[in-house]
Coordinates of C-alpha atoms in Angstrom, one line a residue:
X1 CA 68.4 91.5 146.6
X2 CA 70.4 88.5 145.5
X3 CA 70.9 88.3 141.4
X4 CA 70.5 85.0 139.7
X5 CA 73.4 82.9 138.3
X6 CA 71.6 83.9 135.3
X7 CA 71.8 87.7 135.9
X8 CA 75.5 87.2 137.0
X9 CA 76.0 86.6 133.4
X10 CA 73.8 88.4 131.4
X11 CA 75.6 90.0 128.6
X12 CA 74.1 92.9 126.6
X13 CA 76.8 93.8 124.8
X14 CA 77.5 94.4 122.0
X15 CA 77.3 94.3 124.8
X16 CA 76.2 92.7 126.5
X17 CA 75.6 92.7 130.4
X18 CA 77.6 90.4 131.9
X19 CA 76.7 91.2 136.0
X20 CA 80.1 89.0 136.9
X21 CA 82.2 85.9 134.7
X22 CA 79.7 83.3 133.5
X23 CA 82.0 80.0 133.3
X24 CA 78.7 78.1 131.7
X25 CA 78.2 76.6 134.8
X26 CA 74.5 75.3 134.1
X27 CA 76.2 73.5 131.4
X28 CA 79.2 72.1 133.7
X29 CA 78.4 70.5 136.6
X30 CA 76.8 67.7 135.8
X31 CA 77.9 64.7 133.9
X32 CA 74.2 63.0 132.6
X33 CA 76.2 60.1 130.3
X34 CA 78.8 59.6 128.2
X35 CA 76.4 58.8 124.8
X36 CA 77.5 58.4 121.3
X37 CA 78.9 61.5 120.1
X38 CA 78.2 61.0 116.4
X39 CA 75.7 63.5 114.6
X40 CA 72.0 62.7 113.4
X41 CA 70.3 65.6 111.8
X42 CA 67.7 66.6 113.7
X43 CA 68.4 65.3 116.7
X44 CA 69.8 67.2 119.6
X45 CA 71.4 65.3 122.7
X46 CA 71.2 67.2 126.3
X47 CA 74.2 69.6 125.8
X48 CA 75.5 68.4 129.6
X49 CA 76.6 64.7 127.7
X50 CA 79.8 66.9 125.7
X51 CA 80.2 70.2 128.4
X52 CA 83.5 70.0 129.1
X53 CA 85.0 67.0 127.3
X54 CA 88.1 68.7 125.6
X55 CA 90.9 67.7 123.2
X56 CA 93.2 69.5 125.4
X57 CA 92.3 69.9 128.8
X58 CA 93.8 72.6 131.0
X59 CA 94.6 71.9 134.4
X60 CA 94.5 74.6 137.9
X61 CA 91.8 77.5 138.0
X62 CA 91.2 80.4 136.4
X63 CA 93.7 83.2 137.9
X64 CA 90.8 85.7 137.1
X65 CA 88.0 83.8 139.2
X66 CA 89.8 81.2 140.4
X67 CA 87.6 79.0 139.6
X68 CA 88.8 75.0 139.0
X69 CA 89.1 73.9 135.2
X70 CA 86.2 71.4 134.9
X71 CA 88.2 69.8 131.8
X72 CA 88.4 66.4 131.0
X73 CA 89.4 64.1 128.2
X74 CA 87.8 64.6 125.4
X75 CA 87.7 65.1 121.2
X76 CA 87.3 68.3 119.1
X77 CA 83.9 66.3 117.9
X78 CA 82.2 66.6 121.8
X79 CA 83.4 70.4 122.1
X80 CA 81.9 70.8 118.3
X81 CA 78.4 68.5 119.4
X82 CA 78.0 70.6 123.3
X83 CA 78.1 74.1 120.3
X84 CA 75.8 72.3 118.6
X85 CA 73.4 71.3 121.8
X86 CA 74.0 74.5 123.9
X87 CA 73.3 76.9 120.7
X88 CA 69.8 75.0 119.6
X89 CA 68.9 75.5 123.0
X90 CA 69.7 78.7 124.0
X91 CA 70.1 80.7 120.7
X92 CA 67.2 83.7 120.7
X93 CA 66.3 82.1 116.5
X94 CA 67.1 78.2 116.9
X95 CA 64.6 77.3 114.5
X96 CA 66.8 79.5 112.0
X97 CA 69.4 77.7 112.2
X98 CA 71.1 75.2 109.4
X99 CA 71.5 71.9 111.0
X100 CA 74.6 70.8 109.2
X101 CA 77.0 67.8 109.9
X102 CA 79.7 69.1 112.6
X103 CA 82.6 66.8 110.4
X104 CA 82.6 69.1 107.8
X105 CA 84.3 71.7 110.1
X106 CA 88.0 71.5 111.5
X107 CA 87.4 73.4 114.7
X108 CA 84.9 74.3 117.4
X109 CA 85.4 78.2 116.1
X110 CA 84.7 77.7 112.5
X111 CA 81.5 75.4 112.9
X112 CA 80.3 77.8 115.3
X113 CA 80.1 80.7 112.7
X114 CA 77.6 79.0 111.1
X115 CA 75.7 78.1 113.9
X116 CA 73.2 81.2 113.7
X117 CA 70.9 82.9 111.3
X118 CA 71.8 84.0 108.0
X119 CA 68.8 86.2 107.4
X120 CA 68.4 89.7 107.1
X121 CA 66.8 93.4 108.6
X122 CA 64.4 95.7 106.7
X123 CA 67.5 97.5 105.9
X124 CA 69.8 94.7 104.7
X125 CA 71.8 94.2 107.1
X126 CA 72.1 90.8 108.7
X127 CA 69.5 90.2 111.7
X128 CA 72.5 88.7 113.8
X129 CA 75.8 90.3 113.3
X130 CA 77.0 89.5 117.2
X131 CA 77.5 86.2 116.9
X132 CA 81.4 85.4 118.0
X133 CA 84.1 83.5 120.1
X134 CA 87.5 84.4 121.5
X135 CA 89.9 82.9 123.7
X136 CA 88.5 82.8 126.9
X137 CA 91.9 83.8 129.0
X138 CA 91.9 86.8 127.0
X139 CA 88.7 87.3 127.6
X140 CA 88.9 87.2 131.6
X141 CA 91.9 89.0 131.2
X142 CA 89.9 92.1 129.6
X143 CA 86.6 91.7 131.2
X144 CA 88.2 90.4 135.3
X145 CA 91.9 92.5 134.9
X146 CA 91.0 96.0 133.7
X147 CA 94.6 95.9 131.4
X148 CA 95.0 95.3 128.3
X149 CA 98.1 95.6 125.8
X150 CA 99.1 97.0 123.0
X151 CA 99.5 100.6 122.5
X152 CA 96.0 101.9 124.0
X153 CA 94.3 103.8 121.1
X154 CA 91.3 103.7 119.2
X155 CA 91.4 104.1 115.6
X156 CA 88.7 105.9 113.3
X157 CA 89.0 104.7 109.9
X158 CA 87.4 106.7 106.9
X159 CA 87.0 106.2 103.3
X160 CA 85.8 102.7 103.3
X161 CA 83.2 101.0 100.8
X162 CA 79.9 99.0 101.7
X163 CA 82.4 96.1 102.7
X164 CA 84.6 97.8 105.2
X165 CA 87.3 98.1 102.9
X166 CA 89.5 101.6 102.2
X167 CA 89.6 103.0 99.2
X168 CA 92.7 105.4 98.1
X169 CA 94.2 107.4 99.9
X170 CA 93.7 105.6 103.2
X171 CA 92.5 107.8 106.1
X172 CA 92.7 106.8 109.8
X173 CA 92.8 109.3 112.6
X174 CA 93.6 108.4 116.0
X175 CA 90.2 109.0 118.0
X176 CA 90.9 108.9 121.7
X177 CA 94.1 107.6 123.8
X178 CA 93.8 105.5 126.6
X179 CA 95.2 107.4 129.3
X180 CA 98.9 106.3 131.0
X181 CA 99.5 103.7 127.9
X182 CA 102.3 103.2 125.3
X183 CA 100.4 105.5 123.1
X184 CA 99.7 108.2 125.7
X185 CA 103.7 108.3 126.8
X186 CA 104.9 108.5 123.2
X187 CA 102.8 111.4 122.6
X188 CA 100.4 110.6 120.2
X189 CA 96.9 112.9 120.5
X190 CA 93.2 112.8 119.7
X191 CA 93.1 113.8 115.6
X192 CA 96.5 112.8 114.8
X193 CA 96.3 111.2 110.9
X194 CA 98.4 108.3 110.3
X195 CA 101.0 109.0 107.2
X196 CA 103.5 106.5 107.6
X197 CA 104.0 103.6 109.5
X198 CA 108.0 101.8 109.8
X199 CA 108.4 104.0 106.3
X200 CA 105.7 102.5 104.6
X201 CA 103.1 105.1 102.8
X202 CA 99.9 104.2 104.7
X203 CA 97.8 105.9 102.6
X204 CA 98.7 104.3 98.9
X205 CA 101.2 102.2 99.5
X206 CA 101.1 98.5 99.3
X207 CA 103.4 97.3 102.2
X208 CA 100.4 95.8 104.3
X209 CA 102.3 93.5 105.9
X210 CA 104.8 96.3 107.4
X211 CA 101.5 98.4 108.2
X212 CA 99.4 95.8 110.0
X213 CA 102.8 94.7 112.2
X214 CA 102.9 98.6 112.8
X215 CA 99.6 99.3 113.6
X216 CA 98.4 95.8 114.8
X217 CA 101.4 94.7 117.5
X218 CA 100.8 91.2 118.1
X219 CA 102.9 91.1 121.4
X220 CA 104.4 93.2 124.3
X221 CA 107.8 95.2 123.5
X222 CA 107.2 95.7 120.0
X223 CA 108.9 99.4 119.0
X224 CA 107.5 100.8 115.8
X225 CA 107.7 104.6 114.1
X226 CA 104.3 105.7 113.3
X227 CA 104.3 108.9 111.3
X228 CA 101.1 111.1 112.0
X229 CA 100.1 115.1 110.8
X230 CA 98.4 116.7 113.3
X231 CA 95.1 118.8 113.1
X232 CA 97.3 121.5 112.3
X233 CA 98.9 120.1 109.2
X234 CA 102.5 119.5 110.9
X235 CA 103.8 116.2 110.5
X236 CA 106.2 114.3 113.2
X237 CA 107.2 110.5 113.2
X238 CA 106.4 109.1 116.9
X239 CA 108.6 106.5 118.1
X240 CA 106.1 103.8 120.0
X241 CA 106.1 100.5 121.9
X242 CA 103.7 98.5 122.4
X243 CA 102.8 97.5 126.4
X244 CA 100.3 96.5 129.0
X245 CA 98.0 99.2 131.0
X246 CA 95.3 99.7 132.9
X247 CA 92.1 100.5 131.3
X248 CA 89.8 103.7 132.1
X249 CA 86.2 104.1 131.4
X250 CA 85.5 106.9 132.6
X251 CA 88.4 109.6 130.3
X252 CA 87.0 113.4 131.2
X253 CA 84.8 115.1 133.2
X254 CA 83.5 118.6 133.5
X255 CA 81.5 120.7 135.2
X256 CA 80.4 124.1 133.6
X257 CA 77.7 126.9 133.7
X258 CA 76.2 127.7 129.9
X259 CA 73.4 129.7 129.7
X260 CA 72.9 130.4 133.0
X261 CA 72.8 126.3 133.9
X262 CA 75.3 124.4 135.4
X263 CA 76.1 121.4 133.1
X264 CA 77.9 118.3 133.7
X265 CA 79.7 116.3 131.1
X266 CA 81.0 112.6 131.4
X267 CA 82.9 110.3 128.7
X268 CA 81.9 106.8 129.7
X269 CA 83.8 104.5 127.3
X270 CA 82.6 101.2 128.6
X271 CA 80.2 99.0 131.0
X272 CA 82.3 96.0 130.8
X273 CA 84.3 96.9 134.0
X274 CA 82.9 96.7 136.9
X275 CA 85.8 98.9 138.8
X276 CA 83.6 101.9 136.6
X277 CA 81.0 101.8 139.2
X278 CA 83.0 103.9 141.5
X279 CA 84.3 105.9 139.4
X280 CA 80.5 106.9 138.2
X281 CA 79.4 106.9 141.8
X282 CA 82.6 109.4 142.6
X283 CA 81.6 111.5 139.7
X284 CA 77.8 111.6 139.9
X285 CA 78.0 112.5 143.9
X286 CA 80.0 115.4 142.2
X287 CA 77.6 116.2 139.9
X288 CA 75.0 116.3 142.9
X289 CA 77.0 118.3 145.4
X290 CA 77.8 121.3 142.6
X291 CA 73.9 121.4 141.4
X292 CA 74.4 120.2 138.0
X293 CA 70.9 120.9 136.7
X294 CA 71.7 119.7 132.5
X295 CA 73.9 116.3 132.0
X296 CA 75.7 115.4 129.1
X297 CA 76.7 111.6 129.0
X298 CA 79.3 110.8 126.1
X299 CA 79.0 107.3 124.9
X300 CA 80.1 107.9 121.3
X301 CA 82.6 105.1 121.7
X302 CA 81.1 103.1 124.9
X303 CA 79.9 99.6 122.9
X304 CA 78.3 98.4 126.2
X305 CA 78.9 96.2 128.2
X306 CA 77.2 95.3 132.1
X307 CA 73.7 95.8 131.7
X308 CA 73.5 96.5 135.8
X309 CA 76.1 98.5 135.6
X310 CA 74.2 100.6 132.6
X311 CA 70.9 100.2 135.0
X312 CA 73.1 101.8 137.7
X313 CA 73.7 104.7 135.7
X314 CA 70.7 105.1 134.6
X315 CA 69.1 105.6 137.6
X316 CA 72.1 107.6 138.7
X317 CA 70.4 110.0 136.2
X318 CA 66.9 110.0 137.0
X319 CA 66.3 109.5 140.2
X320 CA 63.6 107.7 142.7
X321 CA 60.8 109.9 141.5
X322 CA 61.7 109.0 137.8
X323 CA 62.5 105.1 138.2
X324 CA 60.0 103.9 141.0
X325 CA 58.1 100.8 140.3
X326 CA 59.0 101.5 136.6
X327 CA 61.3 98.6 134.5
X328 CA 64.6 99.5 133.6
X329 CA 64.7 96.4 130.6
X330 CA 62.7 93.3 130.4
X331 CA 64.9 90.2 128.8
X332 CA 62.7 88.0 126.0
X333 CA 64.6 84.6 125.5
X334 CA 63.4 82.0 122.9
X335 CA 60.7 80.2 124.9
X336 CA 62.5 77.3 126.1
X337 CA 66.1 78.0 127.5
X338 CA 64.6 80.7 130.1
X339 CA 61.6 82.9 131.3
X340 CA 61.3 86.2 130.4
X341 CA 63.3 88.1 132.9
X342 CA 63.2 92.0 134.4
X343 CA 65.4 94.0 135.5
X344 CA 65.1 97.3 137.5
X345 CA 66.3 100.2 138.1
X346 CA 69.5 99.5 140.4
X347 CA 69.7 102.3 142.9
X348 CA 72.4 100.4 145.1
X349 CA 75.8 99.9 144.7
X350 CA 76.2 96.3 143.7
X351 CA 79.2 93.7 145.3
X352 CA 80.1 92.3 142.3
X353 CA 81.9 89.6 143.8
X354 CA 79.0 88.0 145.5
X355 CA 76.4 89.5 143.3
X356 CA 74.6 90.9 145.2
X357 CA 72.7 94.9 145.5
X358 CA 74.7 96.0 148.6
X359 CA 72.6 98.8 151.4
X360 CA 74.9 101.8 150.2
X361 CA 72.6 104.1 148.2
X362 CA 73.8 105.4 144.5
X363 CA 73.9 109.4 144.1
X364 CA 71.6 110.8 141.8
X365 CA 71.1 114.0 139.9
X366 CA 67.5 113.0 139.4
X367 CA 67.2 115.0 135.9
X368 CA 63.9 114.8 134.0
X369 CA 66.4 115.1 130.8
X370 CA 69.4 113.6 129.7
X371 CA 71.9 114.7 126.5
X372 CA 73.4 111.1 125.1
X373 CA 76.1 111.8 122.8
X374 CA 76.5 109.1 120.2
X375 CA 77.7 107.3 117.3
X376 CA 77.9 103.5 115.2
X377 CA 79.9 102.4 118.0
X378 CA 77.5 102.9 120.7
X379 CA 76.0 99.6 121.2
X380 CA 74.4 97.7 123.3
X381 CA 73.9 98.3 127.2
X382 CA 74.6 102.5 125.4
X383 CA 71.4 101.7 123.4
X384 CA 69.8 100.0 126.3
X385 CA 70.7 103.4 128.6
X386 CA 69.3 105.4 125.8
X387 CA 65.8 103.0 125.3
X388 CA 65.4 102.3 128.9
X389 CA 65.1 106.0 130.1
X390 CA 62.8 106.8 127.2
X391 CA 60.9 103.8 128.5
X392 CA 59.8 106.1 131.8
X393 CA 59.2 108.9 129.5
X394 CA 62.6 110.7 130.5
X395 CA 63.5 113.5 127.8
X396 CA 66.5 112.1 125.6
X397 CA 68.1 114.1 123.7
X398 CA 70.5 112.4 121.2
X399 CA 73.0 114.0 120.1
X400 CA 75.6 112.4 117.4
X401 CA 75.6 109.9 114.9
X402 CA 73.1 106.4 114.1
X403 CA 73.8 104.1 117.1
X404 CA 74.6 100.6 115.8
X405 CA 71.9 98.3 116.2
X406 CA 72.2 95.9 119.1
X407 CA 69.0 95.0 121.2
X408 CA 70.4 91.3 122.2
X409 CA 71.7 90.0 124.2
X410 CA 73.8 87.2 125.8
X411 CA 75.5 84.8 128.7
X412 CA 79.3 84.4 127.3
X413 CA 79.9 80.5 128.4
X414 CA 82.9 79.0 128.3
X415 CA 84.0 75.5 127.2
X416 CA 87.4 74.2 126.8
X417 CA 89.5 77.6 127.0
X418 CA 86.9 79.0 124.1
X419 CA 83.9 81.4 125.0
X420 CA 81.1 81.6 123.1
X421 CA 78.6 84.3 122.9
X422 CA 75.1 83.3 120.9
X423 CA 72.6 85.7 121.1
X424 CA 70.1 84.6 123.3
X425 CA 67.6 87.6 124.3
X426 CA 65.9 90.7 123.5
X427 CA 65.3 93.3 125.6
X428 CA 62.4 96.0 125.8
X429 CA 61.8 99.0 127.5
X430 CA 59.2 99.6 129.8
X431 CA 57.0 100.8 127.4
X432 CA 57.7 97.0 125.7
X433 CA 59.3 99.0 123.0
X434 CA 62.9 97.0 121.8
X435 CA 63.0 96.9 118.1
X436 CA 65.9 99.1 116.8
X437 CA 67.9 96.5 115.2
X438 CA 69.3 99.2 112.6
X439 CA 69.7 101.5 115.3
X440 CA 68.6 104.6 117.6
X441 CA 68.4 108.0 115.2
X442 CA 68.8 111.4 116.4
X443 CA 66.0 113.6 114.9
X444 CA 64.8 117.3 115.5
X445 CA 61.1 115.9 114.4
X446 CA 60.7 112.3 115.6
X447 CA 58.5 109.5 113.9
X448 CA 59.1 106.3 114.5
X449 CA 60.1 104.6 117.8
X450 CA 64.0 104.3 117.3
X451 CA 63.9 107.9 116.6
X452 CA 64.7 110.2 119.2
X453 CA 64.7 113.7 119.6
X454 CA 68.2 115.3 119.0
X455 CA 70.4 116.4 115.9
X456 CA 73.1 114.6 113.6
X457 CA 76.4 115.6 114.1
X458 CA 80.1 114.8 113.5
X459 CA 82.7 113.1 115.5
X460 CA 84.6 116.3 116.1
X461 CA 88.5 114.9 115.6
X462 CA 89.9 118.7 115.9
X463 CA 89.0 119.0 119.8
X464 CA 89.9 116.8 123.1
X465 CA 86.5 115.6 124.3
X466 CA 85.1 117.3 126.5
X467 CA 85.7 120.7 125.0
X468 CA 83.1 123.1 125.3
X469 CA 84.3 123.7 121.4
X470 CA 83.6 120.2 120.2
X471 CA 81.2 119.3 117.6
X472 CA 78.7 117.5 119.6
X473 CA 79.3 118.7 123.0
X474 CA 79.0 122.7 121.5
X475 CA 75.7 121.3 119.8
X476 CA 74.2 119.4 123.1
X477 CA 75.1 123.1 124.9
X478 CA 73.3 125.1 121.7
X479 CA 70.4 122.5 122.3
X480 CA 70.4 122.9 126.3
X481 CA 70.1 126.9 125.7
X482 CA 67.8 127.1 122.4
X483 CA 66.1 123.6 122.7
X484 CA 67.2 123.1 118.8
X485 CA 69.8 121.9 116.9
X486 CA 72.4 124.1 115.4
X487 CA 71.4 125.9 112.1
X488 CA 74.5 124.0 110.9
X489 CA 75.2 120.9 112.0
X490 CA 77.5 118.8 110.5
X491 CA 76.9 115.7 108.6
X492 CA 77.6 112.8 110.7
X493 CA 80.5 111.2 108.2
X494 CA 79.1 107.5 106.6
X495 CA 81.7 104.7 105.9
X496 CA 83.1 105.4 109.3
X497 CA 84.5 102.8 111.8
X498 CA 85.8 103.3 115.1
X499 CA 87.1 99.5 115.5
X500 CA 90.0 97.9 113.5
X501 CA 91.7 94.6 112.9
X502 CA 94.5 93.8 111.2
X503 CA 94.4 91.5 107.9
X504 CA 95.7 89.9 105.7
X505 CA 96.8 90.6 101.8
X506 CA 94.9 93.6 99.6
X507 CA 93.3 95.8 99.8
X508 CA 93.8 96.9 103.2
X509 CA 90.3 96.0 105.2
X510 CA 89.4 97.6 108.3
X511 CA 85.8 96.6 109.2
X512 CA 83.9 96.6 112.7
X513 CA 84.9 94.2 114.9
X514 CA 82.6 92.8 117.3
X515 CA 85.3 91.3 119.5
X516 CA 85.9 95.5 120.4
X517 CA 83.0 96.9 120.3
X518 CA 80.9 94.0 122.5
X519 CA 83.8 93.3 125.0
X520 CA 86.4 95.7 125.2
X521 CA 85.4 99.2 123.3
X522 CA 88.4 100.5 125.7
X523 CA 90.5 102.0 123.1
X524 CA 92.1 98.7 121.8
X525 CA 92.0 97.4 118.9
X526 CA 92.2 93.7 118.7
X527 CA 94.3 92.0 115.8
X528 CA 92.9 89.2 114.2
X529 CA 93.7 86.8 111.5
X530 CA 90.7 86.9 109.3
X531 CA 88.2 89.7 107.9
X532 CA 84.9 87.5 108.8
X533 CA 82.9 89.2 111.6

């Protein structure tokens, strides 16, 4: 089976599902006119008149794809006209769009953010909240390289108001610590509450520029002291610089008998790699070979990612009897950019480089029930792993926290060292079920379609993952022996984010930041300039 180059890129993020790098080449190769670059409301020239026309054009290939740089000469008006073009084409609610003069904005970036809908869900939250840009060599670097840099942990941040913003005292706990990175050497672990950073109270103190250039290092070698207190109470200051390492999605594995079952347990933190599909194929042939007859899948902190990738693991799961001539997700673009596209369940390990399904069979455990652990920062190809198996009537039990919301999608495209993700499909189950825009709710009594079966329970900070004694893995095991929550289950904690970026000025503002959660969600947390998402 061969993919399309529009599967190659398909990102379901947030995450997105990007199958391999999308470079935009649909919007690339072909050069239909030069035309008048000037802006008419209403009127939308063919976005293949401005692809590529840049005010500064970089020269060689791409050391991630090495593809060739199709730049050429151009003016920060044809890069801000091909946004315009490319979004009211492909963009899932074009007709929702504001049509406003391009002039009015100084770059690509900022015209872009307006370039989407500003309306709202039945909850009040905004209907697209995944609409972003970021340097595209970073982007390859993260998405192609499997390193990143900076110290390698991800941040929890409590105490924060309706607009992401702490109130006093300041809490953030360091949630999970990206194995072999600065943070891992220097010591820090899972729980640890940040007191002090370089001196400076963190939790009333006013110094935020000393805390975001602690926190937040902008570049490699940077050596800060970061003062923590442990889950104990005992405080110790943690001398650490920041550096580059190699990013793992898959952090623990287990393989237990509760209850008379044998139970497997997996913390996947992301689909954006592809290198994860042998580490799940290495681990799920484990799971197979030692019986494992109850799976627990940990995507509390996975924000998606490849949606084949999240197809691979789904059927990794359920098995041929489960998946056969059933849809894993169907794709629902706006009616003009693209068909309606489906995708199966992937039961083949897939050469990402030519991509294409290879003959090498996946392992399966072939489970008529899954356990999904979760929280607001599963997203995306998580949510689609979670809707997709209920969409062949698998049992999914959820157990965790509100997942955050995304069924969209998109094909990052690239143009002039920027890519751009718009949101550009939907996707439904097999059922035809894809509407959980506020999000996929674990309930013991189920009664609306983005409920499903499970209990609400805390992010357990006091345990490693993967501990039989954590809160939501000792509550999927009370469930797997009962087949009901715990009598007491903890509240799942509101006003909690497990992505960061560093600001600017008072109050301190730590709000969810898409650029994490769609792309990386690896345990970094990505600095940036401003507090808009």
């Amino acid at each position: 089976m061969k993919f399309s180059k529009l599967q190659k890129g398909i990102t379901l993020a947030l995450s997105m599902s990007m199958l391999v790098a999308c470079n935009g080449d649909s919007d690339s190769d072909n050069d239909i006119g030069s035309g008048d670059n000037s802006w008419v409301a209403g009127e939308f020239k063919a976005k293949e008149i401005f692809a590529n026309k840049c005010a500064v054009v970089r020269t060689g290939s791409d050391p991630y794809t090495n593809e060739v740089y199709k730049d050429r000469a151009g003016t920060l008006t044809d890069e801000k006209m091909w946004l315009r073009s490319w979004n009211h084409e492909s963009y899932l609610w074009f007709d929702e769009v504001e049509d406003v003069d391009p002039a009015n904005y100084s770059t690509p970036q900022a015209y872009f953010e307006v370039l989407k809908t500003f309306a709202k869900t039945s909850s009040g939250a905004d209907k697209d909240n995944f609409h972003f840009a970021q340097d595209t060599a970073e982007y390859r670097k993260r998405t192609q390289g499997s390193a990143s840099s900076g110290y390698g942990i991800r941040w929890q941040a409590r105490n924060l108001d309706e607009d992401g913003r702490f109130t006093l005292p300041r809490t953030l706990y360091v949630a999970t610590i990206e194995p072999g990175s600065p943070a891992d050497t220097a010591g820090f672990i899972r729980g640890d509450q940040i007191i002090k950073v370089d001196g400076a109270d963190f939790l009333n103190g006013n110094d935020v520029e000393t805390l975001n250039a602690g926190l937040f290092p902008t570049n490699n070698g940077q050596s800060h002291d970061i003062t923590v207190k442990d889950v104990f109470g005992a405080e110790r200051t943690i001398t650490v610089t920041s550096g580059s390492y190699d990013l793992s999605p898959v952090k623990a594995t287990n393989t237990f008998v509760h209850a008379g079952k044998t139970v497997g347990y997996i913390q996947f933190d992301t689909f954006n790699i592809s290198d994860a599909q042998d580490d799940l194929i290495n681990k799920f042939t484990q799971f197979r070979n030692q019986n494992v007859s109850e799976l627990v899948v940990d995507l509390r902190y996975n924000g998606g990612g490849l949606l084949a990738l999240s197809s691979q693991l789904a059927y990794m799961i359920a098995g041929d009897v489960n998946t056969q001539n059933r849809d894993y997700y169907t794709l629902k673009y706006n009616g003009k950019w693209s068909n309606d596209e489906t995708i199966g369940f992937y039961d083949k390990k897939i050469d990402w480089q030519n991509g294409n399904l290879t003959n090498i069979d996946l392992p399966t455990v072939g489970l008529n029930k899954v356990y999904v652990l979760s929280s607001d920062s599963t997203c995306s190809a998580s949510e689609a792993l979670i809707n997709g198996l209920k969409g062949i009537d698998l049992d999914v039990v959820l157990i965790g926290g509100q997942t955050c919301g995304k069924p969209y999608g998109f094909v990052p495209t690239d143009n002039c060292s920027t890519t751009y993700f718009t949101i550009q499909f939907s996707g439904v189950n097999d059922k035809g079920f894809g509407e959980y825009s506020d999000g996929l709710i674990p309930k013991q009594n189920p009664n609306f379609q983005n409920e499903v079966r499970g209990c609400t329970v805390s992010d357990d900070l006091t345990r490693p993952l993967g501990d039989i004694s954590e809160g939501m893995l000792s509550a999927a095991l009370y469930h797997i022996e009962r087949g009901s929550c715990p009598p007491i289950a903890a509240n799942y904690a509101p006003k909690t984010s497990t992505t960061a970026k560093q600001v600017v000025g008072e109050p301190l503002k730590m709000p969810q930041d898409r650029t994490q959660q769609m792309i990386e969600n690896n345990a970094i947390f990505t600095p940036l300039e401003t507090t808009n998402k």
